[in-house]
Amino acid sequence: MARTQVAIIGAGPSGLLLSQLLDLAGIDNVVLERRTRQYVESRIRAGVLEQGTADLLTRAGVDARMKREGIVHDHIGLAFGEREERIDLTAHTGASVIIYGQTEIQHDLFEARAARGGTIVFEAEDVTPLDFDTAAPRVTYRKDGLTHTLDCDVIAGCDGYHGVCRASVPESALKTYELVYPFGWLGVLADPPPVSPHAVTYVSNDRGFALCSMRSMSRSRYYIQCALEDDVAQWSDAAFWDELRRRLPSSLAEPLVTGASIEKSIAPLRSFVAEPMRFGALFLAGDSAHIVPPTGAKGLNLAAADVRVLADALAQFYGEKDSAGLAAYSDRCLRRVWRAERFSWQLTMLTHKFSDDDFNRRMQVAELDYLTSSEAGAKSVAENYTGVALEAAEG
Ligand code: APR
Ligand code: PHB
């Protein structure tokens, strides 16, 4: 029978970053992942890092490539109708964001764990957290046809929204909050240079939402709001570019360079929070505890914030024999989570088409006008987008 201090379930960004930080603090851990490394590394997700997330990657020693290849953005674009406005992040908050794909972070984390000889069990089947409400928690799993038991002090549930950890908690011990939006995002990754290499631009149009983003100076990422029942196979590249162009103000539509898609997929949008984030020795972190719609680019940043609080609490627990940080974990994380939920929800409600209701549309445009032309309005967007207002929430 094997034993470790912290059993980490899931090798996404949350699980690997936690594993790395714990290892650096001298805390023994094992990561159990259902999929292969290749599968985990090929998932394509957002790539806007708050400064606090970038700082945590530095602390974890996985910042070399991010510092070389990441692109610092000091503003975001907000376009509506023919207007293309900008919110100056740095002028309002002193902070900026870094564009560096989550796929790259995932790769850097795998390399870092390998370099330090970390244990990651890939293709672990039937991973089951057990006895986490007792003093002797354990995790069982199957690998190559054999059943294994991993005894531990703490189980970290970093297994995403569809994972086993949250589902293992008795229903009566958990309160969940959820909003499912009535549309999805159709995303395309392509190799023409981004239409604006200096900003991520959120576009609210009478025809629906669009987003112009990037991965590098030569790789673009675009999204358009689509119907939930749309099939990605029905969307040819030409149809995608055509619809995108129709939603952009001419200042962006004209310079837009199109090309063959490298990846095309539809993602649903959801707001979700499970409370509390701790049950005895089981701690949920990242997408296993909460989901935000991608509009505010908060998913990865929230996951990193949870991991920072958990890694520090575990260092205090093992180093100083003090469990105060672990006791405070859920409340500390949730305050930030709810603020990020609010911002992501607000930006989603403000920029997407929910109906043909003209009054509703005028309200959206009036609010976008206010947020982009008033100091107070712009500052509130900048504080939330950079995460400055969310840091404050941790107290
Ligand atoms: N057993 C073992 N591993 C599992 C199980 C299970 N039963 N269920 C899920 N996993 C693994 C998944 O295969 C995945 O690799 O857990 C990992 C969870 O990773 P993510 O879904 O990426 O979640 P997280 O690490 O919290 O990352 C949050 O990712 O989804 C984005 O927008 C989100 O940026 C945010 C970040
Ligand atoms: C992306 O680049 O994929 C991206 C950027 C900003 C978002 C969401 C996704 O809010």
Coordinates of N, CA, C and O in Angstrom, one line a residue, residues 146-314:
L146 N -4.9 -3.4 -12.3 CA -4.7 -3.7 -10.9 C -5.3 -2.5 -10.1 O -5.3 -1.4 -10.5
T147 N -5.8 -2.9 -8.9 CA -6.4 -1.9 -8.0 C -5.3 -1.4 -7.0 O -4.6 -2.2 -6.4
H148 N -5.2 -0.1 -6.9 CA -4.2 0.5 -6.0 C -4.9 1.3 -4.9 O -6.0 1.9 -5.2
T149 N -4.3 1.4 -3.7 CA -4.8 2.3 -2.7 C -3.7 3.3 -2.3 O -2.5 2.9 -2.1
L150 N -4.0 4.5 -2.2 CA -3.1 5.6 -1.9 C -3.6 6.2 -0.6 O -4.6 6.9 -0.5
D151 N -2.9 5.9 0.6 CA -3.2 6.6 1.8 C -2.7 8.0 1.8 O -1.6 8.2 1.3
C152 N -3.4 8.9 2.5 CA -2.9 10.3 2.5 C -3.5 11.1 3.7 O -4.3 10.5 4.4
D153 N -3.0 12.3 3.9 CA -3.6 13.2 4.9 C -4.7 14.0 4.3 O -5.7 14.3 5.0
V154 N -4.5 14.4 3.1 CA -5.4 15.4 2.4 C -5.6 15.0 1.0 O -4.7 14.5 0.3
I155 N -6.8 15.2 0.5 CA -7.1 14.9 -0.9 C -7.5 16.3 -1.6 O -8.3 17.0 -1.1
A156 N -6.8 16.6 -2.7 CA -7.1 17.8 -3.4 C -7.9 17.5 -4.6 O -7.4 16.7 -5.5
G157 N -9.1 17.9 -4.7 CA -10.0 17.7 -5.8 C -9.8 18.7 -6.9 O -10.4 19.8 -6.9
C158 N -8.8 18.4 -7.8 CA -8.5 19.3 -8.9 C -9.0 18.7 -10.2 O -8.3 18.8 -11.2
D159 N -10.1 18.0 -10.2 CA -10.5 17.2 -11.3 C -11.6 17.8 -12.2 O -12.3 17.1 -12.9
G160 N -11.7 19.1 -12.1 CA -12.6 19.8 -13.1 C -14.1 19.6 -12.8 O -14.5 19.0 -11.9
Y161 N -14.9 20.2 -13.7 CA -16.3 20.3 -13.5 C -16.9 18.9 -13.5 O -17.9 18.6 -12.7
H162 N -16.4 18.0 -14.3 CA -17.0 16.6 -14.5 C -16.3 15.6 -13.6 O -16.5 14.4 -13.8
G163 N -15.5 16.1 -12.6 CA -14.7 15.1 -11.9 C -15.5 14.3 -10.8 O -16.7 14.5 -10.6
V164 N -14.7 13.5 -10.1 CA -15.3 12.6 -9.2 C -15.4 13.2 -7.7 O -16.2 12.8 -6.9
C165 N -14.6 14.2 -7.5 CA -14.4 14.7 -6.1 C -15.7 15.3 -5.6 O -16.2 15.0 -4.5
R166 N -16.2 16.4 -6.3 CA -17.4 17.0 -5.9 C -18.5 16.0 -5.8 O -19.4 16.1 -4.9
A167 N -18.6 15.1 -6.8 CA -19.7 14.1 -6.8 C -19.6 13.2 -5.6 O -20.6 12.5 -5.3
S168 N -18.4 13.1 -5.0 CA -18.3 12.1 -3.8 C -18.8 12.7 -2.5 O -18.9 12.0 -1.5
V169 N -19.1 14.0 -2.5 CA -19.5 14.6 -1.3 C -21.0 14.4 -1.2 O -21.7 14.5 -2.1
P170 N -21.5 14.0 0.1 CA -22.9 13.8 0.2 C -23.7 15.1 -0.2 O -23.3 16.2 0.1
E171 N -24.8 14.8 -0.9 CA -25.5 16.0 -1.5 C -26.0 17.0 -0.4 O -26.0 18.2 -0.7
S172 N -26.3 16.5 0.8 CA -26.8 17.3 1.8 C -25.7 18.3 2.3 O -26.0 19.3 3.0
A173 N -24.5 18.0 2.1 CA -23.4 18.8 2.6 C -23.0 19.9 1.6 O -22.0 20.6 1.8
L174 N -23.7 19.9 0.5 CA -23.2 20.8 -0.6 C -24.4 21.7 -1.1 O -25.5 21.2 -1.3
K175 N -24.1 22.9 -1.3 CA -25.1 23.8 -2.0 C -24.5 24.2 -3.3 O -23.4 24.7 -3.3
T176 N -25.3 24.1 -4.4 CA -24.8 24.5 -5.6 C -25.6 25.6 -6.2 O -26.8 25.6 -6.0
Y177 N -25.0 26.5 -7.0 CA -25.6 27.6 -7.6 C -25.3 27.5 -9.1 O -24.1 27.4 -9.4
E178 N -26.3 27.7 -10.0 CA -26.0 27.5 -11.4 C -26.8 28.3 -12.3 O -28.0 28.5 -12.0
L179 N -26.2 28.8 -13.3 CA -26.9 29.5 -14.4 C -26.4 29.0 -15.7 O -25.2 29.1 -16.0
V180 N -27.3 28.4 -16.5 CA -26.8 27.9 -17.9 C -27.3 28.9 -18.9 O -28.5 29.2 -18.9
Y181 N -26.4 29.5 -19.7 CA -26.8 30.5 -20.7 C -27.4 29.8 -21.9 O -26.9 28.7 -22.3
P182 N -28.3 30.5 -22.6 CA -29.0 29.9 -23.7 C -28.3 30.0 -25.0 O -28.9 30.2 -26.1
F183 N -26.9 29.9 -25.0 CA -26.2 30.0 -26.3 C -24.8 29.4 -26.0 O -24.4 29.1 -24.8
G184 N -24.0 29.2 -27.0 CA -22.6 28.8 -26.9 C -21.6 29.7 -27.5 O -22.0 30.7 -28.1
W185 N -20.3 29.4 -27.5 CA -19.3 30.1 -28.2 C -18.7 29.1 -29.2 O -18.3 28.0 -28.9
L186 N -18.7 29.6 -30.5 CA -18.0 28.8 -31.5 C -16.7 29.5 -31.7 O -16.5 30.7 -32.0
G187 N -15.6 28.7 -31.4 CA -14.2 29.2 -31.4 C -13.4 28.7 -32.6 O -13.6 27.5 -33.0
V188 N -12.6 29.6 -33.2 CA -11.7 29.2 -34.2 C -10.3 29.6 -33.9 O -10.1 30.8 -33.5
L189 N -9.4 28.7 -34.1 CA -7.9 29.0 -34.0 C -7.4 29.0 -35.4 O -7.7 28.1 -36.1
A190 N -6.6 30.0 -35.7 CA -6.1 30.1 -37.1 C -4.8 30.9 -37.2 O -4.5 31.6 -36.2
D191 N -4.1 30.7 -38.2 CA -2.7 31.3 -38.3 C -2.5 32.7 -38.9 O -1.4 33.1 -39.0
P192 N -3.6 33.3 -39.4 CA -3.3 34.7 -39.8 C -3.0 35.5 -38.5 O -3.4 35.2 -37.4
P193 N -2.2 36.6 -38.7 CA -1.9 37.4 -37.5 C -3.2 38.0 -36.9 O -4.2 38.2 -37.6
P194 N -3.2 38.3 -35.6 CA -4.4 38.8 -35.0 C -4.8 40.2 -35.5 O -3.9 40.9 -35.9
V195 N -6.1 40.4 -35.6 CA -6.6 41.7 -36.1 C -6.1 42.9 -35.3 O -5.8 43.9 -35.9
S196 N -6.0 42.7 -34.0 CA -5.3 43.7 -33.2 C -4.3 43.0 -32.3 O -4.7 42.2 -31.4
P197 N -3.0 43.2 -32.6 CA -2.0 42.5 -31.8 C -1.9 43.0 -30.4 O -1.1 42.5 -29.6
H198 N -2.6 44.1 -30.1 CA -2.4 44.8 -28.8 C -3.5 44.6 -27.8 O -3.4 45.0 -26.7
A199 N -4.6 43.9 -28.2 CA -5.7 43.8 -27.2 C -6.6 42.6 -27.5 O -6.6 42.1 -28.7
V200 N -7.3 42.2 -26.5 CA -8.4 41.3 -26.6 C -9.6 42.2 -26.8 O -9.8 43.1 -26.0
T201 N -10.4 42.0 -27.8 CA -11.5 42.9 -28.0 C -12.8 42.1 -27.9 O -13.1 41.2 -28.6
Y202 N -13.7 42.6 -27.0 CA -15.0 42.0 -26.8 C -16.0 42.8 -27.6 O -16.0 44.0 -27.5
V203 N -16.8 42.1 -28.4 CA -17.7 42.8 -29.4 C -19.1 42.4 -29.1 O -19.5 41.3 -29.1
S204 N -19.9 43.5 -28.9 CA -21.4 43.3 -28.7 C -22.1 43.9 -29.9 O -21.9 45.0 -30.2
N205 N -22.8 43.0 -30.6 CA -23.4 43.4 -31.8 C -24.9 43.0 -31.9 O -25.3 42.1 -31.2
D206 N -25.7 43.7 -32.7 CA -27.1 43.3 -32.8 C -27.3 41.9 -33.2 O -28.3 41.2 -32.8
R207 N -26.3 41.3 -33.9 CA -26.4 39.9 -34.4 C -25.9 38.9 -33.3 O -26.0 37.7 -33.5
G208 N -25.2 39.5 -32.3 CA -24.7 38.6 -31.2 C -23.3 39.0 -30.9 O -22.7 39.9 -31.5
F209 N -22.7 38.3 -29.9 CA -21.4 38.5 -29.4 C -20.3 38.0 -30.3 O -20.5 37.0 -31.0
A210 N -19.1 38.7 -30.3 CA -17.9 38.1 -30.9 C -16.7 38.5 -30.1 O -16.8 39.5 -29.3
L211 N -15.6 37.8 -30.2 CA -14.4 38.1 -29.5 C -13.2 37.9 -30.4 O -13.1 36.9 -31.1
C212 N -12.3 38.9 -30.4 CA -11.1 38.8 -31.2 C -10.0 38.7 -30.1 O -9.7 39.5 -29.3
S213 N -9.3 37.5 -30.2 CA -8.2 37.3 -29.3 C -7.0 36.7 -30.1 O -7.0 36.7 -31.3
M214 N -6.0 36.3 -29.3 CA -4.8 35.9 -30.0 C -4.0 34.9 -29.2 O -4.2 34.7 -28.0
R215 N -3.1 34.2 -29.8 CA -2.2 33.3 -29.0 C -0.7 33.8 -29.2 O 0.1 33.6 -28.3
S216 N -0.4 34.5 -30.3 CA 0.9 35.0 -30.6 C 0.7 36.0 -31.7 O -0.4 36.3 -32.1
M217 N 1.8 36.6 -32.1 CA 1.8 37.6 -33.1 C 1.3 37.0 -34.5 O 1.0 37.7 -35.4
S218 N 1.4 35.7 -34.6 CA 1.0 35.1 -35.8 C -0.2 34.1 -35.7 O -0.5 33.4 -36.6
R219 N -0.7 34.0 -34.5 CA -1.8 33.0 -34.3 C -3.0 33.7 -33.6 O -2.9 34.3 -32.6
S220 N -4.2 33.6 -34.3 CA -5.4 34.3 -33.8 C -6.4 33.3 -33.2 O -6.4 32.2 -33.5
R221 N -7.2 33.9 -32.3 CA -8.3 33.1 -31.7 C -9.5 34.0 -31.8 O -9.5 35.1 -31.2
Y222 N -10.5 33.5 -32.4 CA -11.8 34.2 -32.6 C -12.9 33.4 -32.1 O -12.9 32.2 -32.2
Y223 N -14.0 34.1 -31.6 CA -15.2 33.4 -31.1 C -16.4 34.2 -31.7 O -16.4 35.4 -31.7
I224 N -17.5 33.4 -31.9 CA -18.8 34.1 -32.1 C -19.8 33.3 -31.3 O -19.7 32.1 -31.1
Q225 N -20.8 34.1 -30.7 CA -21.9 33.5 -30.0 C -22.7 32.7 -31.1 O -22.9 33.1 -32.2
C226 N -23.1 31.4 -30.7 CA -23.9 30.6 -31.6 C -25.0 29.9 -30.8 O -25.0 30.0 -29.6
A227 N -25.9 29.3 -31.6 CA -27.0 28.6 -30.9 C -26.4 27.3 -30.3 O -25.5 26.7 -30.8
L228 N -27.0 27.0 -29.1 CA -26.5 25.8 -28.4 C -26.7 24.5 -29.2 O -25.9 23.6 -29.1
E229 N -27.7 24.5 -30.1 CA -28.0 23.3 -30.8 C -27.2 23.2 -32.1 O -27.2 22.3 -32.9
D230 N -26.4 24.3 -32.4 CA -25.5 24.3 -33.6 C -24.6 23.1 -33.6 O -24.0 22.8 -32.5
D231 N -24.3 22.6 -34.7 CA -23.3 21.5 -34.9 C -22.1 22.1 -35.5 O -22.2 22.8 -36.6
V232 N -20.9 21.9 -34.9 CA -19.7 22.5 -35.4 C -19.5 22.2 -36.9 O -18.9 23.0 -37.7
A233 N -19.9 21.0 -37.3 CA -19.7 20.5 -38.7 C -20.5 21.4 -39.7 O -20.1 21.4 -40.9
Q234 N -21.5 22.0 -39.2 CA -22.3 22.9 -40.1 C -21.6 24.2 -40.4 O -22.0 24.9 -41.3
W235 N -20.7 24.5 -39.5 CA -20.0 25.8 -39.7 C -18.7 25.7 -40.5 O -17.7 25.3 -40.0
S236 N -18.8 26.0 -41.8 CA -17.6 26.0 -42.6 C -16.7 27.2 -42.2 O -17.2 28.2 -41.5
D237 N -15.5 27.2 -42.5 CA -14.6 28.3 -42.2 C -15.2 29.6 -42.8 O -15.2 30.6 -42.2
A238 N -15.6 29.5 -44.1 CA -16.1 30.7 -44.8 C -17.3 31.3 -44.0 O -17.4 32.5 -43.9
A239 N -18.2 30.4 -43.6 CA -19.4 30.9 -42.9 C -19.0 31.5 -41.5 O -19.6 32.6 -41.1
F240 N -18.0 31.0 -40.9 CA -17.5 31.5 -39.6 C -17.0 33.0 -39.9 O -17.4 33.9 -39.2
W241 N -16.1 33.1 -40.8 CA -15.4 34.4 -41.1 C -16.5 35.4 -41.5 O -16.4 36.6 -41.1
D242 N -17.4 35.0 -42.3 CA -18.5 35.8 -42.8 C -19.3 36.4 -41.6 O -19.5 37.6 -41.5
E243 N -19.7 35.5 -40.7 CA -20.5 35.9 -39.6 C -19.7 36.8 -38.6 O -20.2 37.8 -38.1
L244 N -18.4 36.4 -38.4 CA -17.6 37.3 -37.5 C -17.5 38.7 -38.1 O -17.7 39.7 -37.4
R245 N -17.2 38.8 -39.4 CA -17.0 40.1 -40.0 C -18.2 40.9 -39.9 O -18.1 42.1 -39.6
R246 N -19.4 40.3 -40.0 CA -20.7 41.1 -39.9 C -20.9 41.6 -38.5 O -21.6 42.6 -38.3
R247 N -20.2 41.0 -37.5 CA -20.4 41.5 -36.1 C -19.4 42.6 -35.7 O -19.6 43.2 -34.7
L248 N -18.3 42.7 -36.5 CA -17.2 43.6 -36.1 C -17.5 45.0 -36.6 O -18.1 45.2 -37.7
P249 N -17.1 46.0 -35.8 CA -17.1 47.4 -36.4 C -16.2 47.4 -37.6 O -15.2 46.6 -37.7
S250 N -16.4 48.3 -38.6 CA -15.5 48.3 -39.8 C -14.1 48.5 -39.5 O -13.2 48.0 -40.2
S251 N -13.8 49.2 -38.3 CA -12.4 49.4 -38.0 C -11.7 48.0 -37.7 O -10.4 47.9 -37.8
L252 N -12.4 47.0 -37.4 CA -11.8 45.7 -37.2 C -12.1 44.8 -38.4 O -11.3 43.9 -38.7
A253 N -13.3 44.9 -39.0 CA -13.7 44.0 -40.1 C -12.8 44.2 -41.3 O -12.4 43.2 -41.9
E254 N -12.4 45.5 -41.5 CA -11.6 45.7 -42.7 C -10.2 45.1 -42.6 O -9.8 44.4 -43.6
P255 N -9.5 45.3 -41.5 CA -8.1 44.7 -41.4 C -8.1 43.2 -41.1 O -7.1 42.6 -41.2
L256 N -9.3 42.6 -40.9 CA -9.4 41.2 -40.5 C -8.8 40.3 -41.6 O -9.2 40.4 -42.8
V257 N -7.8 39.5 -41.3 CA -7.2 38.5 -42.2 C -7.7 37.1 -41.8 O -7.6 36.7 -40.7
T258 N -8.3 36.4 -42.8 CA -8.8 35.1 -42.5 C -7.9 34.0 -43.0 O -6.9 34.3 -43.7
G259 N -8.1 32.8 -42.6 CA -7.3 31.7 -43.0 C -7.9 30.4 -42.6 O -9.0 30.4 -42.0
A260 N -7.3 29.3 -43.0 CA -7.9 28.0 -42.6 C -7.9 27.8 -41.1 O -6.9 28.1 -40.4
S261 N -8.9 27.2 -40.6 CA -9.0 27.0 -39.1 C -8.1 25.8 -38.8 O -8.1 24.8 -39.5
I262 N -7.4 25.9 -37.6 CA -6.6 24.8 -37.1 C -7.5 24.0 -36.1 O -7.3 22.8 -36.0
E263 N -8.3 24.7 -35.5 CA -9.3 24.0 -34.5 C -10.5 24.8 -34.5 O -10.6 26.0 -34.7
K264 N -11.7 24.1 -34.4 CA -13.0 24.7 -34.3 C -13.8 23.9 -33.4 O -13.9 22.7 -33.5
S265 N -14.4 24.6 -32.4 CA -15.3 23.9 -31.5 C -16.3 24.8 -30.9 O -16.2 26.0 -30.9
I266 N -17.4 24.2 -30.3 CA -18.4 24.9 -29.6 C -18.4 24.6 -28.1 O -18.3 23.4 -27.8
A267 N -18.4 25.6 -27.3 CA -18.4 25.4 -25.9 C -19.7 26.1 -25.3 O -20.0 27.2 -25.7
P268 N -20.3 25.4 -24.4 CA -21.5 26.0 -23.7 C -21.0 27.0 -22.6 O -19.8 27.0 -22.3
L269 N -21.9 27.9 -22.2 CA -21.5 28.9 -21.2 C -22.3 28.6 -19.9 O -23.5 28.4 -20.0
R270 N -21.6 28.6 -18.8 CA -22.2 28.3 -17.5 C -21.6 29.1 -16.4 O -20.4 29.4 -16.4
S271 N -22.4 29.5 -15.4 CA -21.9 30.0 -14.2 C -22.3 28.9 -13.1 O -23.4 28.5 -13.1
F272 N -21.3 28.6 -12.3 CA -21.6 27.5 -11.3 C -20.7 27.7 -10.1 O -19.5 28.0 -10.3
V273 N -21.3 27.5 -8.9 CA -20.5 27.5 -7.7 C -21.0 26.4 -6.7 O -22.2 26.3 -6.6
A274 N -20.1 25.6 -6.2 CA -20.4 24.7 -5.1 C -19.8 25.2 -3.8 O -18.7 25.6 -3.7
E275 N -20.7 25.2 -2.8 CA -20.3 25.6 -1.4 C -20.5 24.5 -0.4 O -21.6 23.9 -0.5
P276 N -19.7 24.3 0.5 CA -18.3 24.9 0.7 C -17.3 24.2 -0.2 O -17.7 23.2 -0.9
M277 N -16.1 24.7 -0.2 CA -15.1 24.0 -1.1 C -14.2 23.0 -0.3 O -13.2 22.5 -0.8
R278 N -14.7 22.7 1.0 CA -13.9 21.7 1.8 C -14.9 20.8 2.5 O -15.9 21.3 3.1
F279 N -14.6 19.6 2.5 CA -15.3 18.6 3.4 C -14.3 17.7 4.1 O -13.7 16.9 3.4
G280 N -14.1 18.0 5.3 CA -13.1 17.2 6.1 C -11.7 17.3 5.4 O -11.2 18.5 5.2
A281 N -11.2 16.2 4.9 CA -9.8 16.3 4.3 C -9.9 16.4 2.8 O -8.8 16.3 2.2
L282 N -11.1 16.7 2.3 CA -11.2 16.9 0.8 C -11.3 18.3 0.5 O -12.3 19.0 1.0
F283 N -10.4 18.9 -0.3 CA -10.4 20.3 -0.7 C -10.6 20.4 -2.2 O -9.9 19.8 -3.0
L284 N -11.7 21.1 -2.6 CA -11.9 21.3 -4.1 C -11.2 22.6 -4.5 O -11.2 23.6 -3.8
A285 N -10.6 22.5 -5.7 CA -9.9 23.7 -6.3 C -10.1 23.8 -7.8 O -10.2 22.7 -8.4
G286 N -10.3 25.0 -8.3 CA -10.5 25.2 -9.7 C -11.8 24.8 -10.2 O -12.8 24.9 -9.5
D287 N -11.9 24.3 -11.4 CA -13.2 24.0 -12.1 C -14.0 22.9 -11.3 O -15.2 22.8 -11.6
S288 N -13.5 22.2 -10.4 CA -14.3 21.2 -9.7 C -15.2 21.9 -8.7 O -16.3 21.4 -8.4
A289 N -14.9 23.1 -8.4 CA -15.7 23.9 -7.4 C -16.5 25.0 -8.1 O -17.6 25.4 -7.6
H290 N -16.0 25.5 -9.2 CA -16.7 26.6 -9.8 C -16.4 26.8 -11.3 O -15.3 26.5 -11.7
I291 N -17.4 27.2 -12.0 CA -17.2 27.5 -13.5 C -17.7 28.9 -13.7 O -18.7 29.4 -13.2
V292 N -17.0 29.6 -14.6 CA -17.4 31.0 -15.0 C -17.6 30.9 -16.5 O -16.9 30.2 -17.2
P293 N -18.5 31.7 -17.1 CA -18.5 31.8 -18.5 C -17.2 32.5 -18.9 O -16.6 33.2 -18.2
P294 N -16.7 32.2 -20.1 CA -15.3 32.6 -20.5 C -15.2 34.1 -20.7 O -14.1 34.6 -20.9
T295 N -16.3 34.8 -20.7 CA -16.3 36.2 -21.1 C -15.3 37.1 -20.3 O -14.7 38.0 -20.8
G296 N -15.1 36.8 -19.0 CA -14.2 37.6 -18.3 C -12.8 37.1 -18.2 O -11.9 37.7 -17.6
A297 N -12.5 35.9 -18.9 CA -11.2 35.2 -18.8 C -10.8 34.9 -17.4 O -9.6 35.1 -17.1
K298 N -11.7 34.5 -16.6 CA -11.4 34.3 -15.2 C -11.1 32.8 -14.8 O -10.6 32.5 -13.7
G299 N -11.4 31.8 -15.6 CA -11.4 30.4 -15.2 C -10.0 30.0 -14.7 O -9.9 29.5 -13.6
L300 N -9.0 30.2 -15.5 CA -7.7 29.8 -15.1 C -7.2 30.6 -13.9 O -6.5 30.1 -13.0
N301 N -7.5 31.9 -13.9 CA -7.0 32.8 -12.8 C -7.6 32.4 -11.5 O -7.0 32.5 -10.5
L302 N -8.9 32.1 -11.5 CA -9.6 31.6 -10.3 C -9.0 30.3 -9.8 O -8.8 30.1 -8.6
A303 N -8.7 29.4 -10.7 CA -8.1 28.1 -10.3 C -6.7 28.4 -9.7 O -6.4 27.8 -8.6
A304 N -5.9 29.3 -10.2 CA -4.6 29.6 -9.7 C -4.7 30.2 -8.3 O -4.0 29.9 -7.4
A305 N -5.8 31.1 -8.1 CA -6.0 31.7 -6.8 C -6.3 30.7 -5.7 O -5.8 30.7 -4.6
D306 N -7.2 29.7 -6.1 CA -7.5 28.6 -5.1 C -6.2 27.9 -4.7 O -6.0 27.6 -3.6
V307 N -5.4 27.6 -5.8 CA -4.3 26.7 -5.5 C -3.3 27.5 -4.6 O -2.6 26.9 -3.8
R308 N -3.2 28.8 -4.8 CA -2.2 29.6 -4.0 C -2.7 29.5 -2.5 O -1.9 29.2 -1.6
V309 N -4.0 29.7 -2.3 CA -4.5 29.7 -0.9 C -4.3 28.3 -0.3 O -3.9 28.1 0.8
L310 N -4.6 27.2 -1.1 CA -4.4 25.8 -0.6 C -3.0 25.5 -0.3 O -2.7 24.9 0.7
A311 N -2.1 25.8 -1.2 CA -0.7 25.5 -1.1 C -0.1 26.2 0.2 O 0.6 25.6 1.0
D312 N -0.5 27.5 0.4 CA 0.0 28.2 1.6 C -0.6 27.6 2.9 O 0.1 27.4 3.9
A313 N -1.9 27.2 2.8 CA -2.5 26.6 4.0 C -1.9 25.2 4.3 O -1.7 24.9 5.5
L314 N -1.5 24.5 3.3 CA -0.9 23.2 3.6 C 0.6 23.4 4.1 O 1.0 22.6 4.9

